[in-house]
Short mmCIF file of C-alpha atoms in Angstrom, two decimals:
data_model
loop_
_atom_site.label_atom_id
_atom_site.label_comp_id
_atom_site.label_asym_id
_atom_site.label_seq_id
_atom_site.Cartn_x
_atom_site.Cartn_y
_atom_site.Cartn_z
CA ASN A 103 -0.05 0.17 -0.07
CA GLU A 104 2.46 2.59 -1.32
CA ALA A 105 1.88 6.18 -0.20
CA GLU A 106 -0.12 8.25 -3.03
CA GLY A 107 2.27 9.74 -5.47
CA THR A 108 5.11 7.42 -4.85
CA ALA A 109 6.31 4.22 -6.80
CA ALA A 110 4.81 0.61 -5.86
CA ILE A 111 6.46 -2.05 -4.87
CA ASN A 112 8.74 -3.89 -6.99
CA PHE A 113 9.47 -7.41 -6.07
CA ALA A 114 12.62 -7.33 -8.79
CA SER A 115 14.18 -4.81 -6.98
CA VAL A 116 16.49 -4.72 -4.14
CA TYR A 117 15.90 -2.48 -0.87
CA THR A 118 18.76 -2.44 1.80
CA LYS A 119 18.53 0.49 3.76
CA ALA A 120 15.09 2.68 5.64
CA SER A 121 13.98 6.09 6.59
CA ILE A 122 11.56 6.98 8.67
CA PHE A 123 9.42 10.27 8.75
CA PHE A 124 7.33 11.50 11.85
CA ASP A 125 4.00 13.60 11.30
CA PHE A 126 5.42 13.24 7.57
CA GLY A 127 3.69 16.20 5.91
CA THR A 128 3.95 18.87 8.51
CA SER A 129 6.85 21.14 9.15
CA GLY A 130 8.61 20.79 12.68
CA SER A 131 7.15 21.63 16.04
CA GLY A 132 10.07 20.81 17.90
CA LEU A 133 8.53 17.82 19.31
CA THR A 134 10.55 14.43 20.30
CA TYR A 135 9.63 11.12 19.20
CA PHE A 136 11.35 7.43 20.01
CA TRP A 137 11.60 4.38 17.84
CA ASP A 138 13.05 1.04 18.23
CA ASP A 139 13.10 -2.54 16.91
CA VAL A 140 12.82 -2.24 13.09
CA THR A 141 12.51 -5.77 11.90
CA PHE A 142 11.19 -7.31 8.71
CA GLY A 143 7.58 -9.13 8.96
CA ASP A 144 6.39 -11.21 11.79
CA GLY A 145 3.59 -8.38 12.41
CA ASP A 146 -0.08 -7.94 11.62
CA VAL A 147 -1.30 -5.05 9.69
CA THR A 148 -2.83 -2.80 11.27
CA GLU A 149 -6.52 -1.56 9.42
CA PRO A 150 -7.06 2.33 9.23
CA PRO A 151 -9.57 2.99 11.99
CA ALA A 152 -13.08 3.00 10.56
CA GLY A 153 -14.69 6.40 10.47
CA PRO A 154 -18.35 6.96 11.26
CA LEU A 155 -20.95 5.94 8.38
CA GLU A 156 -22.84 8.38 6.13
CA LEU A 157 -26.21 8.04 4.90
CA PRO A 158 -27.22 6.56 2.53
CA ILE A 159 -25.30 3.42 3.37
CA THR A 160 -25.01 1.34 -0.15
CA PHE A 161 -22.12 -1.37 0.79
CA GLU A 162 -20.17 -0.02 -2.52
CA GLU A 163 -16.97 1.47 -0.56
CA ASP A 164 -14.16 -0.45 0.78
CA ILE A 165 -14.57 0.76 4.34
CA ASP A 166 -15.61 -0.77 7.61
CA TYR A 167 -19.55 -0.82 7.78
CA GLY A 168 -19.30 -2.35 11.56
CA LEU A 169 -21.69 -4.91 10.44
CA ALA A 170 -22.14 -7.36 13.71
CA ASP A 171 -24.28 -10.12 14.00
CA PHE A 172 -26.19 -11.47 16.86
CA GLY A 173 -28.89 -14.42 18.20
CA GLY A 174 -27.42 -16.66 15.29
CA ASN A 175 -27.39 -14.57 11.98
CA GLU A 176 -24.39 -14.73 9.77
CA SER A 177 -23.86 -11.76 7.41
CA GLU A 178 -21.24 -10.50 4.99
CA ILE A 179 -21.15 -8.20 2.24
CA VAL A 180 -21.52 -9.77 -1.15
CA THR A 181 -22.25 -9.49 -4.80
CA ASP A 182 -26.31 -8.84 -5.26
CA PRO A 183 -27.33 -12.08 -6.74
CA THR A 184 -29.30 -10.24 -9.19
CA ASP A 185 -27.15 -7.60 -9.94
CA ALA A 186 -23.35 -8.42 -10.18
CA SER A 187 -22.38 -4.41 -10.50
CA ASN A 188 -24.11 -4.00 -7.03
CA ASN A 189 -22.73 -4.97 -3.23
CA VAL A 190 -25.32 -6.06 -0.86
CA VAL A 191 -25.36 -7.47 2.82
CA GLN A 192 -26.35 -11.49 2.96
CA SER A 193 -27.92 -12.23 5.92
CA VAL A 194 -28.39 -16.04 6.72
CA LYS A 195 -30.80 -16.59 10.01
CA THR A 196 -29.29 -20.03 10.60
CA GLU A 197 -31.10 -23.12 11.70
CA GLY A 198 -31.95 -22.96 15.12
CA SER A 199 -31.23 -18.83 15.49
CA GLU A 200 -33.05 -17.11 17.70
CA PRO A 201 -36.57 -15.49 17.36
CA TRP A 202 -34.60 -12.18 17.51
CA ALA A 203 -31.44 -12.84 15.55
CA GLY A 204 -30.18 -9.93 13.36
CA THR A 205 -27.31 -7.65 12.50
CA THR A 206 -26.03 -4.37 13.14
CA VAL A 207 -24.86 -1.55 10.99
CA GLY A 208 -22.26 0.96 12.42
CA GLU A 209 -21.81 -1.15 15.53
CA ASP A 210 -18.64 0.82 17.45
CA ILE A 211 -18.81 3.13 14.77
CA GLY A 212 -22.33 4.56 14.40
CA PHE A 213 -23.50 7.08 11.78
CA ALA A 214 -21.61 10.47 10.93
CA GLU A 215 -24.61 12.34 12.14
CA PRO A 216 -27.48 11.75 14.61
CA LEU A 217 -30.59 10.35 12.58
CA PRO A 218 -32.55 13.80 12.08
CA PHE A 219 -35.91 12.65 13.82
CA GLU A 220 -38.61 15.08 14.11
CA PRO A 221 -42.24 15.20 14.12
CA GLY A 222 -43.74 14.31 10.47
CA ALA A 223 -40.03 12.96 9.63
CA THR A 224 -39.70 9.66 11.52
CA THR A 225 -39.25 6.99 8.58
CA MET A 226 -36.13 4.86 7.11
CA THR A 227 -36.04 2.90 4.11
CA VAL A 228 -34.32 -0.28 3.38
CA ARG A 229 -34.22 -2.17 0.25
CA VAL A 230 -34.50 -6.16 0.75
CA TRP A 231 -35.01 -9.17 -0.68
CA SER A 232 -36.53 -12.38 0.91
CA PRO A 233 -37.22 -15.85 -0.24
CA THR A 234 -40.81 -15.38 1.34
CA ALA A 235 -43.43 -13.21 1.34
CA GLY A 236 -45.53 -11.68 4.29
CA ILE A 237 -42.97 -12.13 6.72
CA PRO A 238 -42.11 -8.85 9.30
CA VAL A 239 -38.96 -6.98 9.21
CA ARG A 240 -37.73 -5.18 12.23
CA LEU A 241 -35.63 -2.16 12.26
CA LYS A 242 -33.95 -1.02 15.54
CA VAL A 243 -31.95 2.72 15.72
CA GLU A 244 -30.28 3.07 18.92
CA ASN A 245 -27.80 5.45 20.68
CA LEU A 246 -24.32 4.17 19.68
CA THR A 247 -22.94 4.14 23.72
CA ASP A 248 -26.43 3.71 25.25
CA PRO A 249 -28.62 0.75 24.31
CA THR A 250 -31.35 1.56 26.61
CA VAL A 251 -32.12 4.73 24.25
CA SER A 252 -33.46 2.71 21.26
CA VAL A 253 -36.95 3.11 19.27
CA GLU A 254 -38.19 -0.30 16.89
CA THR A 255 -40.68 -0.66 14.20
CA GLU A 256 -41.73 -3.21 11.30
CA ALA A 257 -42.61 -3.33 8.02
CA THR A 258 -43.71 -6.31 6.16
CA VAL A 259 -42.10 -8.07 2.83
CA THR A 260 -44.66 -8.27 0.14
CA THR A 261 -43.18 -9.79 -2.59
CA ALA A 262 -41.04 -13.02 -2.74
CA GLU A 263 -37.78 -13.40 -4.55
CA GLU A 264 -37.66 -9.90 -5.83
CA TRP A 265 -36.22 -6.66 -4.71
CA GLU A 266 -38.49 -4.15 -2.66
CA THR A 267 -37.72 -0.82 -0.53
CA LEU A 268 -39.28 -1.40 2.75
CA THR A 269 -40.42 1.71 4.57
CA PHE A 270 -40.29 1.96 8.44
CA ASP A 271 -42.04 4.45 10.41
CA PHE A 272 -40.79 4.82 13.98
CA ALA A 273 -43.38 6.86 14.77
CA ASN A 274 -45.44 3.48 15.16
CA GLU A 275 -43.18 1.42 17.20
CA ALA A 276 -43.40 -2.02 17.53
CA GLU A 277 -45.53 -3.25 20.73
CA GLY A 278 -43.71 -3.65 23.62
CA THR A 279 -40.91 -1.21 22.64
CA ALA A 280 -40.07 2.35 23.67
CA ALA A 281 -41.64 5.26 21.65
CA ILE A 282 -39.72 7.64 19.74
CA ASN A 283 -38.15 10.37 21.82
CA PHE A 284 -36.99 13.40 19.65
CA ALA A 285 -34.74 14.88 22.46
CA SER A 286 -32.72 11.39 22.00
CA VAL A 287 -29.62 10.91 19.90
CA TYR A 288 -29.84 7.78 17.62
CA THR A 289 -26.58 6.74 15.98
CA LYS A 290 -26.77 3.05 14.87
CA ALA A 291 -29.23 0.60 13.48
CA SER A 292 -30.14 -3.08 13.38
CA ILE A 293 -32.08 -5.30 10.93
CA PHE A 294 -34.12 -8.66 12.04
CA PHE A 295 -35.54 -10.55 8.91
CA ASP A 296 -38.54 -12.46 10.22
CA PHE A 297 -38.66 -11.24 13.39
CA GLY A 298 -40.11 -13.74 16.42
CA THR A 299 -39.51 -16.61 14.39
CA SER A 300 -36.49 -18.88 15.03
CA GLY A 301 -34.06 -19.55 11.87
CA SER A 302 -34.74 -21.72 9.36
CA GLY A 303 -31.44 -21.56 7.41
CA LEU A 304 -33.03 -18.62 5.09
CA THR A 305 -30.91 -16.18 3.32
CA TYR A 306 -31.97 -12.73 2.96
CA PHE A 307 -30.39 -9.78 1.24
CA TRP A 308 -30.12 -5.72 2.30
CA ASP A 309 -28.82 -2.55 0.88
CA ASP A 310 -29.33 1.29 0.47
CA VAL A 311 -30.23 2.12 4.41
CA ASP A 312 -31.51 5.69 4.14
CA PHE A 313 -33.36 8.51 6.29
CA GLY A 314 -36.79 9.28 5.01
CA GLY A 315 -39.28 7.61 2.79
CA GLU A 316 -42.96 8.41 1.79
CA ILE A 317 -45.46 6.02 4.03
CA SER A 318 -47.98 4.43 1.91
CA GLU A 319 -51.62 4.79 2.32
CA PRO A 320 -53.32 2.05 4.30
CA THR A 321 -54.15 -0.98 1.70
CA SER A 322 -57.23 -3.04 2.20
CA VAL A 323 -57.94 -6.28 1.46
CA TRP A 324 -60.52 -5.41 -0.79
CA ASP A 325 -58.09 -2.63 -2.87
CA ILE A 326 -56.06 -5.55 -3.48
CA ILE A 327 -58.66 -7.53 -5.11
CA SER A 328 -60.57 -4.73 -6.64
CA GLY A 329 -56.90 -3.70 -7.97
CA SER A 330 -56.04 -7.03 -9.31
CA PRO A 331 -56.99 -7.66 -13.02
CA GLU A 332 -57.50 -11.78 -12.31
CA HIS A 333 -60.23 -10.47 -10.02
CA ILE A 334 -62.95 -8.59 -11.96
CA THR A 335 -65.73 -11.23 -11.05
CA LEU A 336 -64.98 -11.36 -7.61
CA THR A 337 -64.89 -7.69 -7.56
CA THR A 338 -67.99 -7.17 -9.24
CA ALA A 339 -69.56 -10.17 -6.84
CA LEU A 340 -68.70 -8.67 -3.70
CA THR A 341 -69.81 -5.35 -4.54
CA LEU A 342 -73.47 -6.48 -5.93
CA ALA A 343 -73.20 -8.44 -2.40
CA ASN A 344 -72.20 -5.03 -0.71
CA LEU A 345 -69.49 -6.70 0.89
CA ASP A 346 -66.87 -3.87 -0.71
CA GLU A 347 -67.29 -1.72 2.07
CA VAL A 348 -66.96 -4.72 4.88
CA LEU A 349 -63.43 -5.77 3.29
CA GLN A 350 -62.23 -1.84 3.41
CA GLY A 351 -63.15 -2.24 7.23
CA ASP A 352 -60.77 -2.81 10.33
CA GLY A 353 -60.78 -6.23 10.07
CA PRO A 354 -58.54 -8.60 10.23
CA PHE A 355 -59.66 -10.64 7.12
CA THR A 356 -57.86 -13.47 5.31
CA VAL A 357 -59.77 -13.74 1.86
CA PHE A 358 -59.34 -16.77 -0.38
CA ALA A 359 -59.85 -15.22 -3.83
CA PRO A 360 -60.78 -17.39 -7.02
CA THR A 361 -59.33 -15.89 -10.13
CA ASP A 362 -61.85 -14.81 -13.05
CA GLU A 363 -60.97 -18.32 -14.75
CA ALA A 364 -62.29 -19.98 -11.50
CA PHE A 365 -65.34 -18.37 -11.90
CA GLY A 366 -65.35 -19.04 -15.54
CA ALA A 367 -65.09 -22.72 -14.43
CA VAL A 368 -68.49 -22.81 -12.61
CA ASP A 369 -71.62 -23.63 -14.74
CA SER A 370 -72.79 -20.29 -16.09
CA GLN A 371 -76.52 -20.79 -15.06
CA PHE A 372 -75.34 -21.53 -11.48
CA LEU A 373 -73.48 -18.64 -11.61
CA ASN A 374 -76.02 -16.54 -12.47
CA ASP A 375 -78.45 -17.77 -10.04
CA LEU A 376 -75.81 -16.82 -7.58
CA LEU A 377 -75.47 -13.18 -9.04
CA ALA A 378 -79.02 -13.13 -9.34
CA ASP A 379 -79.33 -13.41 -5.22
CA PRO A 380 -76.81 -10.93 -3.89
CA GLN A 381 -78.32 -10.71 -0.44
CA GLY A 382 -78.77 -14.13 -0.27
CA ASP A 383 -76.92 -16.99 -1.57
CA LEU A 384 -74.09 -14.78 -2.91
CA THR A 385 -73.26 -13.12 0.05
CA GLU A 386 -73.57 -17.16 1.86
CA VAL A 387 -70.51 -17.95 -1.09
CA LEU A 388 -68.61 -15.15 -0.74
CA LEU A 389 -68.66 -14.98 2.84
CA TYR A 390 -67.41 -18.71 2.82
CA HIS A 391 -64.29 -17.51 1.30
CA VAL A 392 -63.13 -14.64 4.37
CA LEU A 393 -61.77 -15.88 7.51
CA GLY A 394 -62.18 -13.23 10.71
CA ALA A 395 -58.24 -13.10 11.23
CA THR A 396 -55.23 -12.58 9.51
CA VAL A 397 -53.55 -16.26 8.27
CA PHE A 398 -50.45 -16.16 6.18
CA SER A 399 -49.55 -19.26 4.45
CA GLY A 400 -46.72 -20.16 7.20
CA ASP A 401 -49.66 -20.51 9.41
CA LEU A 402 -51.46 -22.91 7.73
CA SER A 403 -50.59 -26.87 7.97
CA ASP A 404 -52.13 -30.05 6.54
CA GLY A 405 -55.39 -31.06 8.12
CA MET A 406 -56.35 -27.88 9.55
CA THR A 407 -59.51 -26.62 9.81
CA ALA A 408 -60.77 -22.72 9.82
CA GLU A 409 -64.17 -21.20 10.58
CA THR A 410 -65.10 -18.45 8.10
CA VAL A 411 -67.25 -15.67 8.29
CA GLN A 412 -70.11 -17.52 6.96
CA GLY A 413 -70.26 -19.60 9.62
CA GLU A 414 -68.71 -22.93 8.17
CA SER A 415 -65.34 -24.24 8.16
CA ILE A 416 -62.77 -24.98 5.43
CA GLU A 417 -60.31 -27.39 5.29
CA VAL A 418 -56.43 -26.96 4.40
CA SER A 419 -54.28 -29.84 2.77
CA ILE A 420 -50.87 -29.89 2.14
CA ASP A 421 -49.32 -31.92 -0.49
CA GLY A 422 -45.79 -31.63 -1.74
CA GLY A 423 -45.57 -27.69 -1.08
CA SER A 424 -48.85 -27.18 -3.20
CA VAL A 425 -51.28 -25.84 -0.32
CA PHE A 426 -55.12 -26.64 -0.91
CA ILE A 427 -58.44 -25.04 0.69
CA ASN A 428 -60.83 -27.81 0.22
CA ALA A 429 -59.96 -28.54 -3.30
CA ALA A 430 -58.90 -25.42 -4.38
CA GLU A 431 -55.01 -24.75 -4.70
CA VAL A 432 -53.75 -21.74 -3.41
CA THR A 433 -51.59 -20.17 -6.41
CA THR A 434 -50.19 -16.98 -4.93
CA PRO A 435 -50.01 -16.59 -1.04
CA ASP A 436 -49.37 -13.48 0.98
CA PHE A 437 -50.50 -10.31 -0.10
CA GLU A 438 -50.71 -8.36 2.77
CA ALA A 439 -53.08 -5.16 3.58
CA ASP A 440 -53.16 -3.26 6.51
CA ASN A 441 -56.53 -5.12 7.75
CA GLY A 442 -55.60 -8.45 6.54
CA VAL A 443 -54.13 -10.47 4.08
CA VAL A 444 -55.16 -12.28 0.24
CA HIS A 445 -54.93 -15.59 -0.96
CA ILE A 446 -55.09 -16.11 -4.64
CA ILE A 447 -56.97 -19.51 -5.50
CA ASP A 448 -58.06 -21.44 -8.47
CA ALA A 449 -61.23 -22.68 -7.80
CA VAL A 450 -64.23 -21.05 -5.94
CA LEU A 451 -65.35 -22.64 -2.80
CA LEU A 452 -68.98 -23.54 -2.00
CA PRO A 453 -70.14 -24.07 1.57
CA PRO A 454 -70.75 -28.05 2.47
CA SER A 455 -74.54 -26.88 3.47
CA PHE A 456 -75.13 -24.82 0.42
CA THR A 457 -78.64 -25.19 -0.90
CA VAL A 458 -80.09 -22.71 -3.62
CA SER A 459 -83.90 -21.89 -3.07
CA VAL A 460 -86.23 -23.88 -5.68
CA THR A 461 -86.77 -21.85 -8.85
CA ASN A 462 -89.97 -23.20 -10.81
CA LEU A 463 -89.10 -26.79 -10.54
CA ASP A 464 -92.02 -27.90 -8.30
CA ARG A 465 -90.48 -29.79 -5.44
CA ALA A 466 -93.22 -29.57 -3.23
CA THR A 467 -95.60 -31.93 -5.53
CA ASN A 468 -92.49 -33.90 -7.11
CA PRO A 469 -89.45 -33.73 -4.86
CA GLY A 470 -86.31 -35.57 -5.89
CA VAL A 471 -84.69 -37.38 -2.86
CA LEU A 472 -81.47 -38.81 -2.47
CA ALA A 473 -80.83 -42.19 -0.87
CA PRO A 474 -78.73 -43.32 0.61
CA ASN A 475 -76.79 -40.05 1.48
CA PRO A 476 -74.02 -40.04 2.31
CA ALA A 477 -73.66 -42.19 -0.57
CA SER A 478 -70.70 -44.56 -1.43
CA ASP A 479 -70.60 -46.12 -4.80
CA PHE A 480 -74.05 -45.30 -5.79
CA VAL A 481 -77.12 -42.96 -4.98
CA ASN A 482 -80.42 -43.30 -6.33
CA LEU A 483 -82.63 -40.33 -7.49
CA MET A 484 -86.45 -40.61 -6.44
CA PHE A 485 -89.42 -38.44 -7.39
CA ALA A 486 -92.45 -38.92 -5.46
CA ALA A 487 -94.68 -39.10 -9.10
CA PRO A 488 -93.57 -40.37 -12.00
CA LEU A 489 -91.88 -37.98 -14.72
CA THR A 490 -93.52 -36.15 -17.49
CA ASP A 491 -90.19 -34.38 -18.58
CA LEU A 492 -86.77 -35.39 -19.33
CA LEU A 493 -84.81 -33.67 -16.68
CA THR A 494 -80.91 -32.82 -16.52
CA VAL A 495 -78.69 -33.82 -13.39
CA THR A 496 -75.58 -32.38 -13.17
CA VAL A 497 -72.93 -32.70 -10.26
CA PHE A 498 -70.57 -30.15 -9.38
CA ASP A 499 -67.84 -30.57 -6.57
CA ILE A 500 -67.52 -28.21 -3.61
CA ASN A 501 -65.67 -25.81 -5.92
CA GLY A 502 -68.05 -25.36 -8.59
CA ARG A 503 -66.43 -27.98 -10.85
CA GLN A 504 -68.66 -30.20 -12.88
CA VAL A 505 -68.00 -33.83 -12.32
CA LYS A 506 -70.89 -35.48 -13.70
CA SER A 507 -74.15 -34.84 -16.09
CA LEU A 508 -76.67 -36.99 -17.20
CA GLN A 509 -80.56 -37.12 -17.86
CA VAL A 510 -83.28 -39.03 -16.34
CA ASN A 511 -87.24 -39.60 -17.30
CA ALA A 512 -87.52 -42.50 -14.72
CA GLN A 513 -89.45 -42.01 -11.32
CA GLN A 514 -86.15 -43.60 -9.82
CA THR A 515 -82.44 -43.68 -11.37
CA GLU A 516 -79.36 -45.17 -9.83
CA ILE A 517 -76.55 -42.70 -10.21
CA ASN A 518 -72.77 -44.21 -10.14
CA THR A 519 -70.79 -42.37 -7.49
CA SER A 520 -68.16 -45.14 -7.58
CA ASP A 521 -65.77 -42.55 -9.55
CA LEU A 522 -66.19 -39.60 -7.33
CA ASN A 523 -63.82 -38.80 -4.49
CA ALA A 524 -65.21 -38.48 -0.64
CA GLY A 525 -66.61 -34.98 -0.15
CA THR A 526 -69.34 -32.91 -0.58
CA TYR A 527 -70.81 -32.29 -3.97
CA ILE A 528 -74.16 -30.18 -5.37
CA MET A 529 -76.91 -31.67 -7.46
CA THR A 530 -78.74 -29.72 -9.47
CA ILE A 531 -81.90 -30.91 -11.25
CA GLN A 532 -82.75 -28.90 -14.13
CA ASN A 533 -86.28 -29.06 -16.60
CA GLY A 534 -85.70 -26.22 -18.96
CA GLU A 535 -84.86 -23.13 -17.21
CA ALA A 536 -86.47 -24.16 -13.62
CA ARG A 537 -83.74 -25.80 -11.62
CA TYR A 538 -83.24 -26.68 -8.04
CA PHE A 539 -80.22 -28.18 -5.52
CA GLN A 540 -79.02 -31.47 -3.76
CA LYS A 541 -76.28 -31.45 -1.67
CA LEU A 542 -74.62 -34.99 -1.73
CA VAL A 543 -72.40 -36.22 0.53
CA ILE A 544 -70.14 -39.20 -0.50
CA THR A 545 -67.87 -41.28 1.83
CA ARG A 546 -65.22 -43.98 1.50
#
């Protein structure tokens, strides 16, 4: 490391004497120095003392950033895996690490200037990359020399495996932590990924620590659904049922949101009948897609059940990493809102007890009865009187998908159900434009 403006070392040259210069570059002031023990090698190279950090912190300079891990975190400055021209911090929340594992920037160094907090200016931003969405990221700032002076807040990752900039508002301190004190001095920061959860070995990246950042307007589950180009039918249905304002309320809500393609798989007449009864059957079906709590994908487990706002329960199954609600697959999880979370599913859910009121088909004088019900390999469809018309019988699974269709004109017809999985089905019996519905349960 030659002095600036001097020749670099040449390993082909011969060096056989030495000169020493105290306070080089400064004229003499009469000061006295002592020196001794001139030797070759056998000494560690002393790094120059690190100076305080300037914001924004980008990790692009060859300096000591004062990174310090705690609780089982392992961090280092690496090349951005998505941009070879950029440096970032890689933080691994190692397996078995503490729920509060994190990393400090500015440890023993601090920021060159205290964070300029004042009323109305209480935010910081950090750019992050996470392998999973929906996790909380906590940011803590504190005094360099007095750890009792601190304030903590959290933001939530909304996108998996992509960079996003999180804004942390210290005016909204994390529960159980100290409120911001504008008279205090805050000169270093610590970041905690998936705060409150023990480590699972996942790797996170972060960069561009800075002061300031716009606070986004509150986002509701309704905003997420109505702003999605894949949920036009669901948006329309929720509006017809006057549930749009409900989903803009305080919540919390978890919404399993079928796409337009999912609604397209439902029998068109069946869907039209629902839309024609917005305060009745449509509301029942829509509320069956809503939980009265915030449930992220990480909270779901195989075999668990959860009661919906409609009153009946959905069942969760997990198969090879795929998550199903009843038989609908969760295609994209964890769109977090301020009042809950939205999970996108690929089918429409129907409550197990769902029935649609009689239209013009006279069930009073000519009802259709299913027996046995629950059924196994077959079910008999029986009418109280001989039929005079040819009726169309269609069977839908609990997600509204058609699984069987046939025409009957006998007073009693045996229907083969051996090819159906165990579960709840809806059977429609139709004569022209008139139809009614029966619930069919298959057991194995």
